[in-house]
Structures are given as C-alpha cells and as structure tokens.
Short mmCIF file of C-alpha atoms in Angstrom, two decimals:
data_model
loop_
_atom_site.label_atom_id
_atom_site.label_comp_id
_atom_site.label_asym_id
_atom_site.label_seq_id
_atom_site.Cartn_x
_atom_site.Cartn_y
_atom_site.Cartn_z
CA MET A 1 0.00 0.00 0.00
CA LYS A 2 1.38 3.39 -1.02
CA LYS A 3 -0.40 6.42 0.43
CA ILE A 4 0.55 10.00 1.24
CA ILE A 5 -0.33 9.86 4.90
CA ASN A 6 1.25 10.02 8.34
CA GLN A 7 -0.30 7.85 11.06
CA THR A 8 -3.47 6.06 9.96
CA ASP A 9 -5.10 7.23 13.21
CA ASP A 10 -4.60 10.87 12.21
CA ILE A 11 -5.97 10.70 8.66
CA ILE A 12 -9.34 12.36 9.26
CA GLU A 13 -8.04 15.04 11.60
CA GLU A 14 -5.27 16.04 9.22
CA MET A 15 -7.53 15.96 6.18
CA LEU A 16 -10.07 18.24 7.86
CA ARG A 17 -7.33 20.65 8.94
CA GLY A 18 -5.94 20.77 5.43
CA LEU A 19 -9.34 21.25 3.88
CA SER A 20 -10.54 24.04 6.18
CA ALA A 21 -7.19 25.82 5.98
CA SER A 22 -7.31 25.74 2.18
CA TYR A 23 -10.69 27.43 1.86
CA PRO A 24 -10.98 29.87 4.76
CA GLY A 25 -13.17 32.19 2.73
CA LEU A 26 -15.83 29.52 2.24
CA VAL A 27 -15.93 27.15 5.17
CA HIS A 28 -14.69 26.68 8.69
CA ARG A 29 -14.30 23.73 10.94
CA ILE A 30 -16.17 23.50 14.21
CA GLU A 31 -13.42 23.17 16.77
CA ASP A 32 -12.64 19.69 18.10
CA SER A 33 -15.17 18.13 15.79
CA ARG A 34 -15.44 16.57 12.38
CA VAL A 35 -17.87 19.18 11.16
CA ILE A 36 -17.21 21.54 8.26
CA ALA A 37 -19.71 24.42 8.12
CA LYS A 38 -20.27 27.31 5.76
CA ASN A 39 -19.13 30.74 6.91
CA GLU A 40 -22.28 32.67 6.13
CA ASN A 41 -25.43 31.22 7.56
CA LYS A 42 -28.56 32.77 6.12
CA LYS A 43 -32.00 32.28 7.64
CA GLN A 44 -33.25 29.17 5.87
CA VAL A 45 -33.78 25.49 6.54
CA ALA A 46 -30.32 24.08 7.13
CA LEU A 47 -29.09 21.15 5.05
CA VAL A 48 -26.75 18.74 6.77
CA SER A 49 -25.17 15.70 5.16
CA GLY A 50 -22.20 13.49 5.73
CA GLY A 51 -20.91 10.00 5.66
CA GLY A 52 -17.72 8.07 5.84
CA SER A 53 -14.50 9.73 4.73
CA GLY A 54 -12.83 8.55 1.56
CA HIS A 55 -15.59 9.91 -0.70
CA GLU A 56 -14.00 13.32 -1.18
CA PRO A 57 -15.00 15.86 -2.37
CA SER A 58 -18.20 14.51 -0.79
CA HIS A 59 -19.39 15.83 1.51
CA ALA A 60 -17.46 18.89 2.71
CA GLY A 61 -16.80 19.93 -0.88
CA PHE A 62 -20.47 20.76 -1.27
CA VAL A 63 -20.81 23.02 1.75
CA GLY A 64 -21.62 26.57 0.74
CA ASP A 65 -24.28 28.97 -0.44
CA GLY A 66 -26.94 27.05 -2.36
CA MET A 67 -25.91 23.59 -1.21
CA LEU A 68 -25.09 22.18 2.25
CA SER A 69 -24.98 24.18 5.48
CA ALA A 70 -22.64 21.69 7.11
CA ALA A 71 -21.05 18.31 6.46
CA VAL A 72 -19.93 15.67 8.94
CA ALA A 73 -17.04 13.32 8.25
CA GLY A 74 -16.91 9.82 9.67
CA ASP A 75 -13.91 7.53 9.73
CA VAL A 76 -12.89 6.01 6.43
CA PHE A 77 -15.97 4.33 4.92
CA THR A 78 -17.67 4.51 8.32
CA SER A 79 -20.70 6.61 9.15
CA PRO A 80 -20.16 9.65 11.36
CA THR A 81 -21.32 9.21 14.95
CA PRO A 82 -24.51 10.76 16.39
CA ASP A 83 -22.70 13.24 18.65
CA GLN A 84 -20.81 14.65 15.65
CA ILE A 85 -23.97 14.90 13.56
CA GLN A 86 -25.64 16.66 16.49
CA ILE A 87 -22.83 19.26 16.56
CA ALA A 88 -23.40 19.92 12.84
CA MET A 89 -27.14 20.30 13.42
CA GLN A 90 -26.61 22.73 16.29
CA GLU A 91 -24.23 24.81 14.20
CA ALA A 92 -26.40 24.82 11.09
CA ASP A 93 -29.86 25.35 12.57
CA GLN A 94 -31.22 28.85 12.06
CA GLY A 95 -34.50 28.14 13.80
CA GLU A 96 -36.11 26.87 10.59
CA GLY A 97 -35.16 23.25 11.16
CA VAL A 98 -32.59 20.89 9.68
CA LEU A 99 -32.95 18.53 6.76
CA LEU A 100 -30.59 15.58 6.95
CA ILE A 101 -29.55 14.03 3.64
CA VAL A 102 -28.48 10.44 4.24
CA LYS A 103 -27.16 7.75 1.93
CA ASN A 104 -29.01 4.48 2.36
CA TYR A 105 -26.53 2.38 4.30
CA THR A 106 -27.48 0.75 7.58
CA GLY A 107 -24.78 2.54 9.55
CA ASP A 108 -25.64 5.96 8.17
CA ASN A 109 -29.34 5.45 8.81
CA LEU A 110 -28.79 4.35 12.41
CA ASN A 111 -26.39 7.15 13.31
CA PHE A 112 -28.44 9.91 11.68
CA GLU A 113 -31.62 8.61 13.35
CA MET A 114 -29.90 8.64 16.72
CA ALA A 115 -28.62 12.17 16.05
CA GLN A 116 -32.14 13.22 15.20
CA GLU A 117 -33.36 11.95 18.57
CA MET A 118 -30.54 13.79 20.32
CA ALA A 119 -31.25 17.05 18.44
CA GLU A 120 -34.89 16.82 19.51
CA MET A 121 -33.65 17.43 23.03
CA ASP A 122 -32.10 20.69 21.76
CA ASP A 123 -35.52 21.61 20.29
CA ILE A 124 -34.11 21.33 16.78
CA GLN A 125 -36.70 20.16 14.28
CA SER A 126 -35.41 17.79 11.65
CA LYS A 127 -36.39 15.45 8.88
CA ILE A 128 -34.41 12.87 6.93
CA VAL A 129 -34.25 12.34 3.18
CA VAL A 130 -32.74 8.95 2.43
CA VAL A 131 -31.05 8.68 -0.96
CA ASP A 132 -31.13 5.21 -2.50
CA ASP A 133 -30.18 5.77 -6.11
CA ASP A 134 -28.05 2.65 -6.72
CA ILE A 135 -30.08 0.20 -8.78
CA ALA A 136 -27.36 -2.47 -8.96
CA VAL A 137 -28.68 -4.68 -6.20
CA GLU A 138 -32.32 -3.67 -6.13
CA ASP A 139 -33.85 -6.88 -7.33
CA SER A 140 -32.55 -9.10 -4.60
CA GLU A 141 -35.37 -9.90 -2.21
CA PHE A 142 -32.86 -10.05 0.62
CA THR A 143 -31.41 -6.57 0.37
CA ALA A 144 -31.94 -3.85 2.92
CA GLY A 145 -33.15 -1.65 0.08
CA LYS A 146 -30.92 0.06 -2.43
CA ARG A 147 -27.66 1.84 -1.63
CA GLY A 148 -27.14 5.58 -1.72
CA VAL A 149 -24.26 6.63 -3.96
CA ALA A 150 -23.24 9.39 -6.41
CA GLY A 151 -26.80 10.61 -7.05
CA THR A 152 -26.66 12.05 -3.53
CA VAL A 153 -24.65 14.96 -4.88
CA LEU A 154 -27.51 15.90 -7.22
CA VAL A 155 -29.90 15.75 -4.26
CA HIS A 156 -27.63 18.16 -2.36
CA LYS A 157 -27.72 20.53 -5.29
CA ILE A 158 -31.45 20.45 -5.94
CA LEU A 159 -32.48 20.68 -2.28
CA GLY A 160 -29.79 23.29 -1.63
CA ASN A 161 -31.34 25.50 -4.24
CA ALA A 162 -34.83 25.01 -2.83
CA ALA A 163 -33.71 25.68 0.74
CA ARG A 164 -31.98 28.89 -0.35
CA SER A 165 -35.21 29.96 -2.07
CA GLY A 166 -37.07 29.64 1.22
CA ALA A 167 -38.71 26.21 1.05
CA SER A 168 -39.95 24.91 4.40
CA LEU A 169 -38.70 21.76 6.10
CA ASP A 170 -41.82 19.86 5.04
CA GLU A 171 -41.54 21.08 1.46
CA LEU A 172 -37.88 20.07 1.31
CA LYS A 173 -38.64 16.61 2.67
CA GLN A 174 -41.36 16.16 0.03
CA LEU A 175 -39.16 17.50 -2.78
CA GLY A 176 -36.28 15.31 -1.63
CA ASP A 177 -38.37 12.14 -1.63
CA ASP A 178 -39.74 13.00 -5.09
CA VAL A 179 -36.34 13.80 -6.57
CA VAL A 180 -34.69 10.65 -5.24
CA LYS A 181 -37.15 8.59 -7.33
CA LYS A 182 -35.95 10.35 -10.49
CA ILE A 183 -32.28 9.52 -9.92
CA LYS A 184 -30.65 6.20 -10.76
CA THR A 185 -27.02 5.20 -10.50
CA ILE A 186 -24.91 2.18 -11.22
CA GLY A 187 -21.16 1.76 -10.99
CA LEU A 188 -18.33 -0.48 -12.09
CA ALA A 189 -14.84 -1.10 -10.78
CA LEU A 190 -11.56 -2.01 -12.46
CA HIS A 191 -9.75 -2.17 -9.14
CA ALA A 192 -11.01 -2.07 -5.55
CA ALA A 193 -10.17 0.63 -3.02
CA THR A 194 -7.57 0.18 -0.30
CA VAL A 195 -8.67 1.42 3.12
CA PRO A 196 -5.49 2.79 4.76
CA GLU A 197 -6.18 1.09 8.10
CA VAL A 198 -6.71 -2.25 6.37
CA GLY A 199 -3.80 -1.95 3.96
CA LYS A 200 -5.10 -4.18 1.17
CA PRO A 201 -7.81 -3.86 -1.50
CA GLY A 202 -11.40 -4.66 -0.48
CA PHE A 203 -11.65 -7.34 -3.15
CA GLU A 204 -9.38 -8.80 -5.78
CA LEU A 205 -9.97 -8.38 -9.49
CA ALA A 206 -7.67 -9.98 -12.02
CA GLU A 207 -5.73 -7.69 -14.35
CA ASP A 208 -8.31 -8.12 -17.13
CA GLU A 209 -11.47 -8.24 -14.98
CA ILE A 210 -14.08 -5.68 -14.04
CA GLU A 211 -17.02 -5.85 -11.66
CA TYR A 212 -20.40 -4.31 -12.42
CA GLY A 213 -22.59 -2.86 -9.70
CA VAL A 214 -20.06 -2.19 -6.95
CA GLY A 215 -20.94 0.16 -4.11
CA ILE A 216 -18.85 3.14 -3.06
CA HIS A 217 -17.05 1.18 -0.34
CA GLY A 218 -15.99 -1.53 -2.70
CA GLU A 219 -18.85 -3.81 -1.78
CA ALA A 220 -19.17 -6.47 -4.40
CA GLY A 221 -21.48 -5.96 -7.35
CA TYR A 222 -23.74 -8.16 -9.44
CA ARG A 223 -21.44 -9.52 -12.13
CA ARG A 224 -17.76 -9.95 -12.84
CA GLU A 225 -16.42 -10.28 -16.36
CA LYS A 226 -13.54 -9.54 -18.71
CA LEU A 227 -12.83 -5.89 -19.36
CA GLN A 228 -14.70 -4.56 -22.43
CA PRO A 229 -14.22 -1.41 -24.52
CA SER A 230 -15.74 1.71 -22.95
CA LYS A 231 -18.76 1.70 -25.28
CA ASP A 232 -19.73 -1.80 -24.16
CA LEU A 233 -19.40 -0.85 -20.51
CA ALA A 234 -21.55 2.20 -21.21
CA LYS A 235 -24.12 0.05 -22.97
CA GLU A 236 -24.47 -2.24 -19.96
CA LEU A 237 -24.91 0.63 -17.52
CA VAL A 238 -27.17 2.79 -19.69
CA SER A 239 -29.52 -0.04 -20.58
CA LYS A 240 -29.66 -1.24 -16.99
CA ILE A 241 -30.66 2.24 -15.80
CA LEU A 242 -33.13 2.98 -18.59
CA SER A 243 -34.93 -0.31 -18.10
CA ASP A 244 -35.37 0.61 -14.45
CA TYR A 245 -37.56 3.63 -15.29
CA ASP A 246 -41.28 2.86 -15.52
CA LYS A 247 -41.63 5.45 -18.22
CA GLN A 248 -38.56 6.48 -20.22
CA PRO A 249 -37.90 10.22 -19.71
CA GLN A 250 -37.60 12.51 -22.74
CA LYS A 251 -35.05 14.75 -21.12
CA MET A 252 -32.31 13.64 -18.79
CA GLY A 253 -29.24 14.80 -16.90
CA VAL A 254 -26.03 12.77 -16.84
CA LEU A 255 -23.41 12.56 -14.13
CA VAL A 256 -20.33 10.50 -14.93
CA ASN A 257 -18.55 10.13 -11.61
CA GLY A 258 -14.96 9.03 -11.16
CA MET A 259 -14.33 6.71 -8.22
CA GLY A 260 -11.01 8.34 -7.29
CA GLY A 261 -8.47 6.34 -9.29
CA THR A 262 -9.78 6.95 -12.79
CA PRO A 263 -8.25 9.67 -14.99
CA LEU A 264 -10.58 12.33 -16.40
CA MET A 265 -9.53 11.22 -19.86
CA GLU A 266 -11.27 7.88 -19.33
CA GLN A 267 -14.27 9.59 -17.73
CA PHE A 268 -14.73 11.80 -20.81
CA ILE A 269 -14.41 8.82 -23.14
CA PHE A 270 -17.05 7.04 -21.10
CA MET A 271 -19.28 10.16 -21.14
CA ASN A 272 -18.96 10.32 -24.93
CA ASP A 273 -20.19 6.74 -25.18
CA VAL A 274 -23.06 7.38 -22.78
CA LEU A 275 -24.20 10.43 -24.74
CA ASN A 276 -24.13 8.49 -28.01
CA LEU A 277 -26.28 5.76 -26.51
CA LEU A 278 -28.80 8.22 -25.11
CA LYS A 279 -29.00 9.95 -28.48
CA GLU A 280 -29.84 6.62 -30.10
CA GLN A 281 -32.72 6.37 -27.64
CA ASN A 282 -33.90 9.87 -28.63
CA ILE A 283 -33.29 11.15 -25.13
CA GLU A 284 -32.31 14.80 -24.97
CA VAL A 285 -29.54 15.42 -22.45
CA THR A 286 -30.04 18.85 -20.89
CA PHE A 287 -27.55 18.65 -18.04
CA HIS A 288 -24.00 17.22 -17.96
CA LYS A 289 -21.46 16.72 -15.24
CA VAL A 290 -18.17 14.80 -15.35
CA GLY A 291 -15.58 14.39 -12.63
CA ASN A 292 -14.82 13.01 -9.20
CA TYR A 293 -17.81 13.78 -6.97
CA MET A 294 -18.49 10.69 -4.86
CA THR A 295 -15.23 8.82 -4.82
CA SER A 296 -14.16 5.64 -3.15
CA LEU A 297 -10.58 6.43 -2.12
CA ASP A 298 -8.36 5.07 -4.91
CA MET A 299 -10.92 2.79 -6.54
CA GLU A 300 -10.53 2.60 -10.28
CA GLY A 301 -13.90 2.80 -11.93
CA VAL A 302 -16.81 5.03 -12.73
CA SER A 303 -20.44 5.34 -11.88
CA LEU A 304 -23.18 6.58 -14.13
CA THR A 305 -26.06 8.59 -12.74
CA LEU A 306 -29.08 9.53 -14.83
CA ILE A 307 -31.77 11.91 -13.65
CA ASP A 308 -35.21 12.41 -15.19
CA LEU A 309 -35.37 16.11 -16.16
CA ASP A 310 -38.79 16.20 -17.78
CA ASP A 311 -39.59 18.64 -15.00
CA GLU A 312 -37.81 21.90 -15.99
CA THR A 313 -37.59 23.24 -12.43
CA ILE A 314 -35.22 20.47 -11.46
CA LYS A 315 -32.92 21.32 -14.33
CA GLU A 316 -32.97 24.96 -13.22
CA ALA A 317 -32.08 23.90 -9.67
CA LEU A 318 -29.13 21.89 -10.99
CA GLU A 319 -27.90 24.87 -12.99
CA SER A 320 -28.25 27.51 -10.29
CA GLU A 321 -25.07 29.24 -9.15
CA VAL A 322 -23.45 27.99 -5.97
CA ILE A 323 -20.31 28.85 -4.04
CA THR A 324 -18.68 25.64 -2.83
CA ILE A 325 -15.28 24.01 -3.05
CA SER A 326 -16.22 21.29 -5.50
CA TRP A 327 -19.51 21.69 -7.40
CA MET B 1 -23.39 -16.80 40.74
CA GLN B 2 -22.97 -13.15 41.53
CA LEU B 3 -21.68 -10.25 39.45
CA THR B 4 -20.36 -7.18 41.24
CA ALA B 5 -19.45 -3.82 39.69
CA LYS B 6 -15.85 -4.95 39.88
CA ASP B 7 -16.74 -8.07 37.88
CA VAL B 8 -18.49 -6.00 35.24
CA GLN B 9 -15.38 -3.86 35.00
CA THR B 10 -13.27 -7.03 34.54
CA TRP B 11 -15.80 -8.26 31.95
CA PHE B 12 -15.32 -5.17 29.79
CA ALA B 13 -11.56 -5.05 30.36
CA THR B 14 -11.36 -8.68 29.16
CA PHE B 15 -13.55 -7.80 26.18
CA THR B 16 -11.23 -4.87 25.40
CA ASP B 17 -8.24 -7.24 25.34
CA LYS B 18 -10.11 -9.72 23.17
CA ILE B 19 -11.07 -7.02 20.64
CA ARG B 20 -7.46 -5.91 20.38
CA GLU B 21 -6.25 -9.49 19.93
CA ASN B 22 -8.91 -10.21 17.33
CA LYS B 23 -8.90 -6.89 15.49
CA GLU B 24 -7.57 -8.38 12.28
CA TYR B 25 -9.74 -11.47 12.52
CA LEU B 26 -12.87 -9.30 12.80
CA SER B 27 -11.83 -7.10 9.88
CA ASP B 28 -11.04 -10.19 7.81
CA LEU B 29 -14.52 -11.56 8.50
CA ASP B 30 -15.92 -8.22 7.39
CA THR B 31 -13.93 -8.12 4.14
CA PRO B 32 -15.91 -10.56 1.98
CA ILE B 33 -19.35 -9.39 3.14
CA GLY B 34 -18.85 -5.87 4.44
CA ASP B 35 -16.15 -3.31 4.01
CA GLY B 36 -13.42 -4.84 6.10
CA ASP B 37 -13.25 -2.49 9.04
CA HIS B 38 -15.26 -4.06 11.87
CA GLY B 39 -12.11 -4.86 13.84
CA ASN B 40 -10.76 -1.34 13.52
CA ASN B 41 -14.10 0.20 14.44
CA MET B 42 -14.52 -1.96 17.53
CA ALA B 43 -10.91 -1.31 18.55
CA ARG B 44 -11.60 2.42 18.41
CA GLY B 45 -14.60 1.87 20.69
CA VAL B 46 -12.82 -0.19 23.35
CA ASN B 47 -9.86 2.19 23.37
CA ALA B 48 -12.25 5.07 24.00
CA TYR B 49 -13.96 3.05 26.74
CA GLU B 50 -10.66 2.44 28.48
CA GLU B 51 -9.72 6.11 28.35
CA SER B 52 -13.12 7.25 29.51
CA PHE B 53 -13.13 4.66 32.31
CA GLU B 54 -9.81 6.00 33.61
CA GLN B 55 -11.16 9.54 33.60
CA LYS B 56 -14.55 8.90 35.15
CA GLN B 57 -13.86 5.93 37.43
CA PRO B 58 -17.50 4.76 37.41
CA GLU B 59 -18.37 2.72 40.49
CA THR B 60 -21.77 1.17 39.91
CA ILE B 61 -22.74 -1.47 37.37
CA SER B 62 -25.10 0.94 35.68
CA ASP B 63 -22.46 3.69 35.43
CA ILE B 64 -19.94 1.28 33.91
CA PHE B 65 -22.50 0.30 31.27
CA GLN B 66 -23.11 4.01 30.69
CA VAL B 67 -19.43 4.77 30.05
CA PHE B 68 -19.19 1.77 27.72
CA SER B 69 -22.32 2.80 25.87
CA MET B 70 -21.16 6.36 25.22
CA ALA B 71 -17.75 5.14 24.05
CA MET B 72 -19.39 2.85 21.50
CA ILE B 73 -21.84 5.50 20.29
CA SER B 74 -19.33 8.31 19.96
CA LYS B 75 -16.34 6.41 18.60
CA VAL B 76 -17.35 3.34 16.62
CA GLY B 77 -19.61 4.75 13.90
CA GLY B 78 -20.96 2.46 11.21
CA ALA B 79 -23.83 0.23 12.24
CA SER B 80 -21.98 -1.37 15.15
CA GLY B 81 -21.68 1.88 17.14
CA PRO B 82 -25.38 2.64 17.47
CA LEU B 83 -26.29 -1.06 17.82
CA TYR B 84 -23.87 -1.79 20.67
CA GLY B 85 -24.64 1.68 22.05
CA SER B 86 -28.39 1.06 22.08
CA ALA B 87 -27.94 -2.35 23.67
CA LEU B 88 -25.80 -0.95 26.45
CA MET B 89 -28.05 2.03 26.97
CA ASN B 90 -30.91 -0.37 27.71
CA MET B 91 -28.63 -2.30 30.06
CA VAL B 92 -27.88 0.96 31.89
CA LYS B 93 -31.59 1.38 32.56
CA GLU B 94 -32.07 -2.27 33.55
CA THR B 95 -29.27 -2.13 36.14
CA LYS B 96 -30.11 1.27 37.69
CA GLY B 97 -29.72 1.07 41.47
CA LEU B 98 -28.38 -2.50 41.42
CA GLU B 99 -25.41 -3.27 43.70
CA THR B 100 -24.93 -6.74 42.26
CA ILE B 101 -26.47 -9.08 39.72
CA ASP B 102 -27.38 -12.11 41.78
CA SER B 103 -28.53 -14.86 39.45
CA TYR B 104 -28.23 -16.18 35.93
CA GLU B 105 -31.85 -15.30 35.44
CA GLN B 106 -31.25 -11.69 36.40
CA LEU B 107 -28.20 -11.49 34.15
CA GLY B 108 -30.30 -13.03 31.38
CA ASN B 109 -32.85 -10.28 31.81
CA VAL B 110 -30.17 -7.62 31.56
CA VAL B 111 -28.83 -9.13 28.33
CA GLU B 112 -32.38 -9.51 27.04
CA GLN B 113 -32.96 -5.79 27.52
CA GLY B 114 -29.77 -5.15 25.56
CA LEU B 115 -31.05 -7.45 22.83
CA ALA B 116 -34.32 -5.49 22.73
CA GLY B 117 -32.28 -2.31 22.15
CA ILE B 118 -30.46 -3.87 19.20
CA LYS B 119 -33.64 -5.20 17.65
CA LYS B 120 -35.42 -1.88 17.95
CA ARG B 121 -32.57 0.24 16.62
CA GLY B 122 -31.66 -2.12 13.81
CA LYS B 123 -35.18 -3.37 13.06
CA THR B 124 -33.67 -6.85 13.08
CA GLU B 125 -34.92 -10.29 13.94
CA PHE B 126 -33.28 -13.61 14.78
CA GLU B 127 -31.54 -15.20 11.78
CA ASP B 128 -31.14 -11.97 9.81
CA LYS B 129 -27.41 -12.76 10.09
CA THR B 130 -26.55 -10.02 12.58
CA MET B 131 -25.34 -9.74 16.17
CA VAL B 132 -28.90 -10.58 17.26
CA ASP B 133 -28.09 -14.19 16.36
CA VAL B 134 -25.64 -14.31 19.25
CA TRP B 135 -27.42 -12.04 21.72
CA GLU B 136 -30.74 -13.86 21.52
CA PRO B 137 -29.52 -17.40 22.32
CA VAL B 138 -27.16 -16.01 24.97
CA ALA B 139 -30.01 -14.18 26.70
CA GLN B 140 -32.11 -17.34 26.51
CA THR B 141 -29.37 -19.63 27.82
CA LEU B 142 -28.56 -17.28 30.69
CA LYS B 143 -32.18 -17.18 31.73
CA GLU B 144 -32.18 -20.96 31.79
CA GLY B 145 -29.31 -20.85 34.25
CA SER B 146 -25.99 -21.27 32.47
CA LEU B 147 -23.69 -20.06 29.76
CA ASN B 148 -20.58 -21.60 28.26
CA LYS B 149 -18.25 -20.88 25.38
CA GLU B 150 -19.49 -23.80 23.28
CA GLN B 151 -22.99 -22.37 23.24
CA ILE B 152 -21.63 -18.98 22.21
CA ALA B 153 -19.42 -20.48 19.50
CA GLN B 154 -22.38 -22.43 18.19
CA ALA B 155 -24.52 -19.30 17.94
CA LYS B 156 -21.73 -17.50 16.11
CA GLU B 157 -21.14 -20.42 13.71
CA HIS B 158 -24.85 -20.59 13.00
CA THR B 159 -24.63 -17.19 11.22
CA LYS B 160 -22.30 -18.75 8.67
CA ASP B 161 -24.97 -20.37 6.54
CA LEU B 162 -27.59 -17.69 6.86
CA ILE B 163 -28.45 -15.22 4.12
CA ALA B 164 -27.95 -11.67 5.34
CA LYS B 165 -31.10 -9.58 5.51
CA LYS B 166 -29.66 -6.49 7.16
CA GLY B 167 -26.55 -4.41 6.77
CA ARG B 168 -24.08 -4.27 3.93
CA ALA B 169 -23.85 -8.05 3.67
CA SER B 170 -27.50 -8.07 2.59
CA TYR B 171 -26.50 -6.53 -0.75
CA LEU B 172 -24.80 -9.83 -1.53
CA GLY B 173 -27.98 -11.87 -1.13
CA GLU B 174 -27.14 -15.56 -1.57
CA ARG B 175 -23.45 -14.74 -1.76
CA SER B 176 -23.45 -13.77 1.91
CA LYS B 177 -23.71 -17.50 2.71
CA GLY B 178 -20.58 -19.19 3.97
CA HIS B 179 -19.32 -16.25 6.00
CA ILE B 180 -19.62 -15.68 9.74
CA ASP B 181 -21.24 -12.33 10.54
CA PRO B 182 -18.59 -9.98 11.98
CA GLY B 183 -21.04 -8.39 14.45
CA ALA B 184 -21.98 -11.85 15.69
CA ALA B 185 -18.26 -12.61 16.07
CA SER B 186 -17.52 -9.50 18.13
CA SER B 187 -20.61 -10.21 20.24
CA ALA B 188 -19.29 -13.73 20.82
CA LEU B 189 -16.10 -12.17 22.20
CA LEU B 190 -18.20 -10.01 24.53
CA PHE B 191 -19.96 -13.06 25.96
CA ASP B 192 -16.79 -15.19 26.03
CA ALA B 193 -15.39 -12.46 28.25
CA LEU B 194 -18.52 -12.68 30.40
CA VAL B 195 -18.14 -16.45 30.79
CA GLU B 196 -14.56 -15.94 32.00
CA VAL B 197 -15.78 -13.49 34.64
CA VAL B 198 -18.71 -15.59 35.81
CA ALA B 199 -16.71 -18.82 36.03
#
C-alpha cells in the first residue's frame, strides 16, 4: 500500500485541517469536531449531510451557499457518529429546522436517526431524506433496500437551491423524496479501493477483470467479467438504468462520476459513449457533469447517474449558481 | 453466581483485550461481506472506553454500562456503534440502582434488555445474520441458568450459513452464505469475556 499519509489514526483530523485551511473564505471547521460548516449562515432550513470519509469531495466539498450548510465526516468508509452529527445540526440550525440528507446504508441510517433523537432534546426540528439511487442490487429480495451513492450529490444541489429559495422543512422533505425517485445510478470497478487502516484492496480483481454494480465502499457488485471497450461498458450501464424507469424520460441529466483512481480522460471517453447511446434512444440530455464527486478512495472505476429532467424546475435547480469548493 | 461492579469492570476489560487481539480477525470476516473495518471500528470503541473509564472511574454497574455505551456510540460509527450503544443504553436502565447481579436469570434479563435495544434500533430479527443471532440465544441460555463458550461459539457459527437480511452483507444476497457475521463474532467475544468473569 502506497499512500501520502502520516499515522493512519490521524488521517481524518489532518484531512479536515488541510481542507478548512485551504478554503478559509468559504468554510470553517467547528473546533474539536469533524464538522465543516459554511461561513455565512442565512436564515433558511439548514441542510446537513455526511458519511464516511474517503468519498471526497463529498461531503465537505459541497458546503456553501446554495448547497449544504454543514457536512460531517466519519472515519474512512464509516458513518459519522450521532454526537458529531448533532454538533453539525446545532451549528447549522437557524430556527427553521434541519434537513438531513443520508445515503441508504445501515450505519448511516442508524447514526443519523440517533442524532435526530438527540437534536430533539435541543428543540431542533429535523427530517431525513434517504437517498437510495443505486439500482445495482435492487432486485434481490434479501437486500436492505438500495444503496445511496453518487446521485446524492444531485440531491444536495437540488435541495440546496430550494432551501436557499425559502422552502420549508416539510416542502424540502417532500421535494427530496420525489427527486430521489428520479435519480438512478450504477457503478463499475476495475480495481477495488484500499482502506489505509486495512492496507489491502477490499476485493481482488484480475488484471483483465471488471465488476459491475459495486458500491462506493468496494462492496461487491452483481457480475464480474472480462474488461470490455468503454462503449460496451456504457451500454451495460445505460440499458440497466433505462430499463429501471417505468416510463422512459424525454429529457435527462447525466453525471459520470470518477471513483477516485480513474483519470478524467477515461471519464470523458465514457461520457462520450453514454451520450451516443442516449442519443440513439432519442433522449435529450439537458444537463451534464463529469468528474470526481463521490469517490471511493483510490478505486478505479466510474459510476453513471441519470436523472429524469422532464420537470424543468429540477434542471434549473441543478444549474443555479453555488459557491462551494467542488460543485 | 454473583456479578459485582468490579466483575463488570473485569468483563469489559477482558472484552477490550479480546477485541485488540482479534482486530484483524474481525476485519477479515468483514472483508468478503462488508467493508473490512469491523475490527478497527470496535478497537476504536474499546480504546475510547478504556480512556473514559480511567477519567470517570464509574463505580456502579449501571455507570460502567453508561461509560461503555457512550464510548461505543461516539467512537465506533458504522452500524456497530449505534447497535452496541443502544444495547448498552438499555442495560444501563435495567441495572439502575443494582449493587450486584445475583442470578443467571437476572443477568439473562439484563442481556435480554440489551437485545431489545439492538432489535429496535436495527429493526432486526433472529436469523437476519446479525449480532442478534448471538445475543438472543445467549439471553435465553442465561435465563435458563448457564452459559458456556461452546454455546456462544455455536450461535456464532450458526450465522455462517444464513443469508444476510440487514446491513451491507444483505446486498450480496445468496453470496453472503458461507461467512460468519462480523457483528456476531464481536458479540461472541463479549460473551466469552462474560463467561470468563462468571466462572
């Protein structure tokens, strides 16, 4: 394992110090905590999100005007703890309540729910929007629902815009639940991530193998096969997502997300293939985004997120100006 | 049998040692069906417990459970933190005002309250391939008047052939078969430590 780190125990602390020191004009760190908050707090419903570390720029990279009010970092690939989430809620709340945006993983759900109970004691009102955009493992009757992955970033953006425009906590919860249904993601890996504390990749893939449907912590996916050209990979992912919509949208947004170890060159090639496929389906793409948004440490791979944009207001929300480190 | 506050302290100190010794084993169990960090997460929790115990020097059974609970909630994260935390929080309530735990039955009730905390927080049932699969038979066996390591090992092994219905392993469906649940394994260490104290 080769990593630019010091002690594995200090990774999160040092990352948060480096991050907050690099963008003092935008965000600050709540002392002795793992919370990154925006400097200017306007009177609006606060949006708080977070999750394990290792997904950078998620989530701190999306703190700022028009997106998140605060983000909480957990240990690597491990949900933040309730006391830390509570600190973020206390900092972010402007008396209008707090909307928590949570990726659908058991640990995240449990810790955010506990934080919610703790914040109730501070008289902070809150609601949770659970993002479960990953369709890779949906059909198994044994799953605890679908996972929450890269589509979460789009939820941050859309709800951030609505919150800034003055939407109430109830309205944001409703909008969030509606939007999540429009977003579908599926990923693939060429090489698993190496958690620094563990020191070896989460799973082994042969030199010429890829795995479809992996999660953002390197959880296994639904199929393993020989590496194909980009356009064949795109075909698998696009058709899998499109067939998951009850009614095929006319207009869509595309997010090609790098998992951390994939060069932008490959991400653009993959985007080109995705756009060609969507064109063949007569789907108009009205929003594009390419880059590393919800990474998985050094995992090599990409995920594809499609969002139904038949509703113009959602497209406008995605295009609104924001001031954050990474949007 | 009788369990004093001192015994409970020894129980958790023994558990702390066992987690440290088995850190890699627990993470290895978690690698094929989770994300490979259960050992590290639990180690963070027991380290925090030890530190907090030194600072606060809790003297009653209930207060020791309290310190342990907060350490798990605030340091472990993931699913294990709130699940162990909720279990222990219930055990704090169940032991309020108790000087000693005086019978297997009483100890069984305490563990059963912990189990109820896990089930409620995690919305889990027996044979979902989670820590419940160890806590439930342990609570039952204690109430019937005994507990030994074979029974605990059996409960842990039983998770091997189950299909996971909760947690990250559940995303694997059928492929979760053949692996011992890491949460069940760490729970087995907790109760192995208990057996050593009671014996």
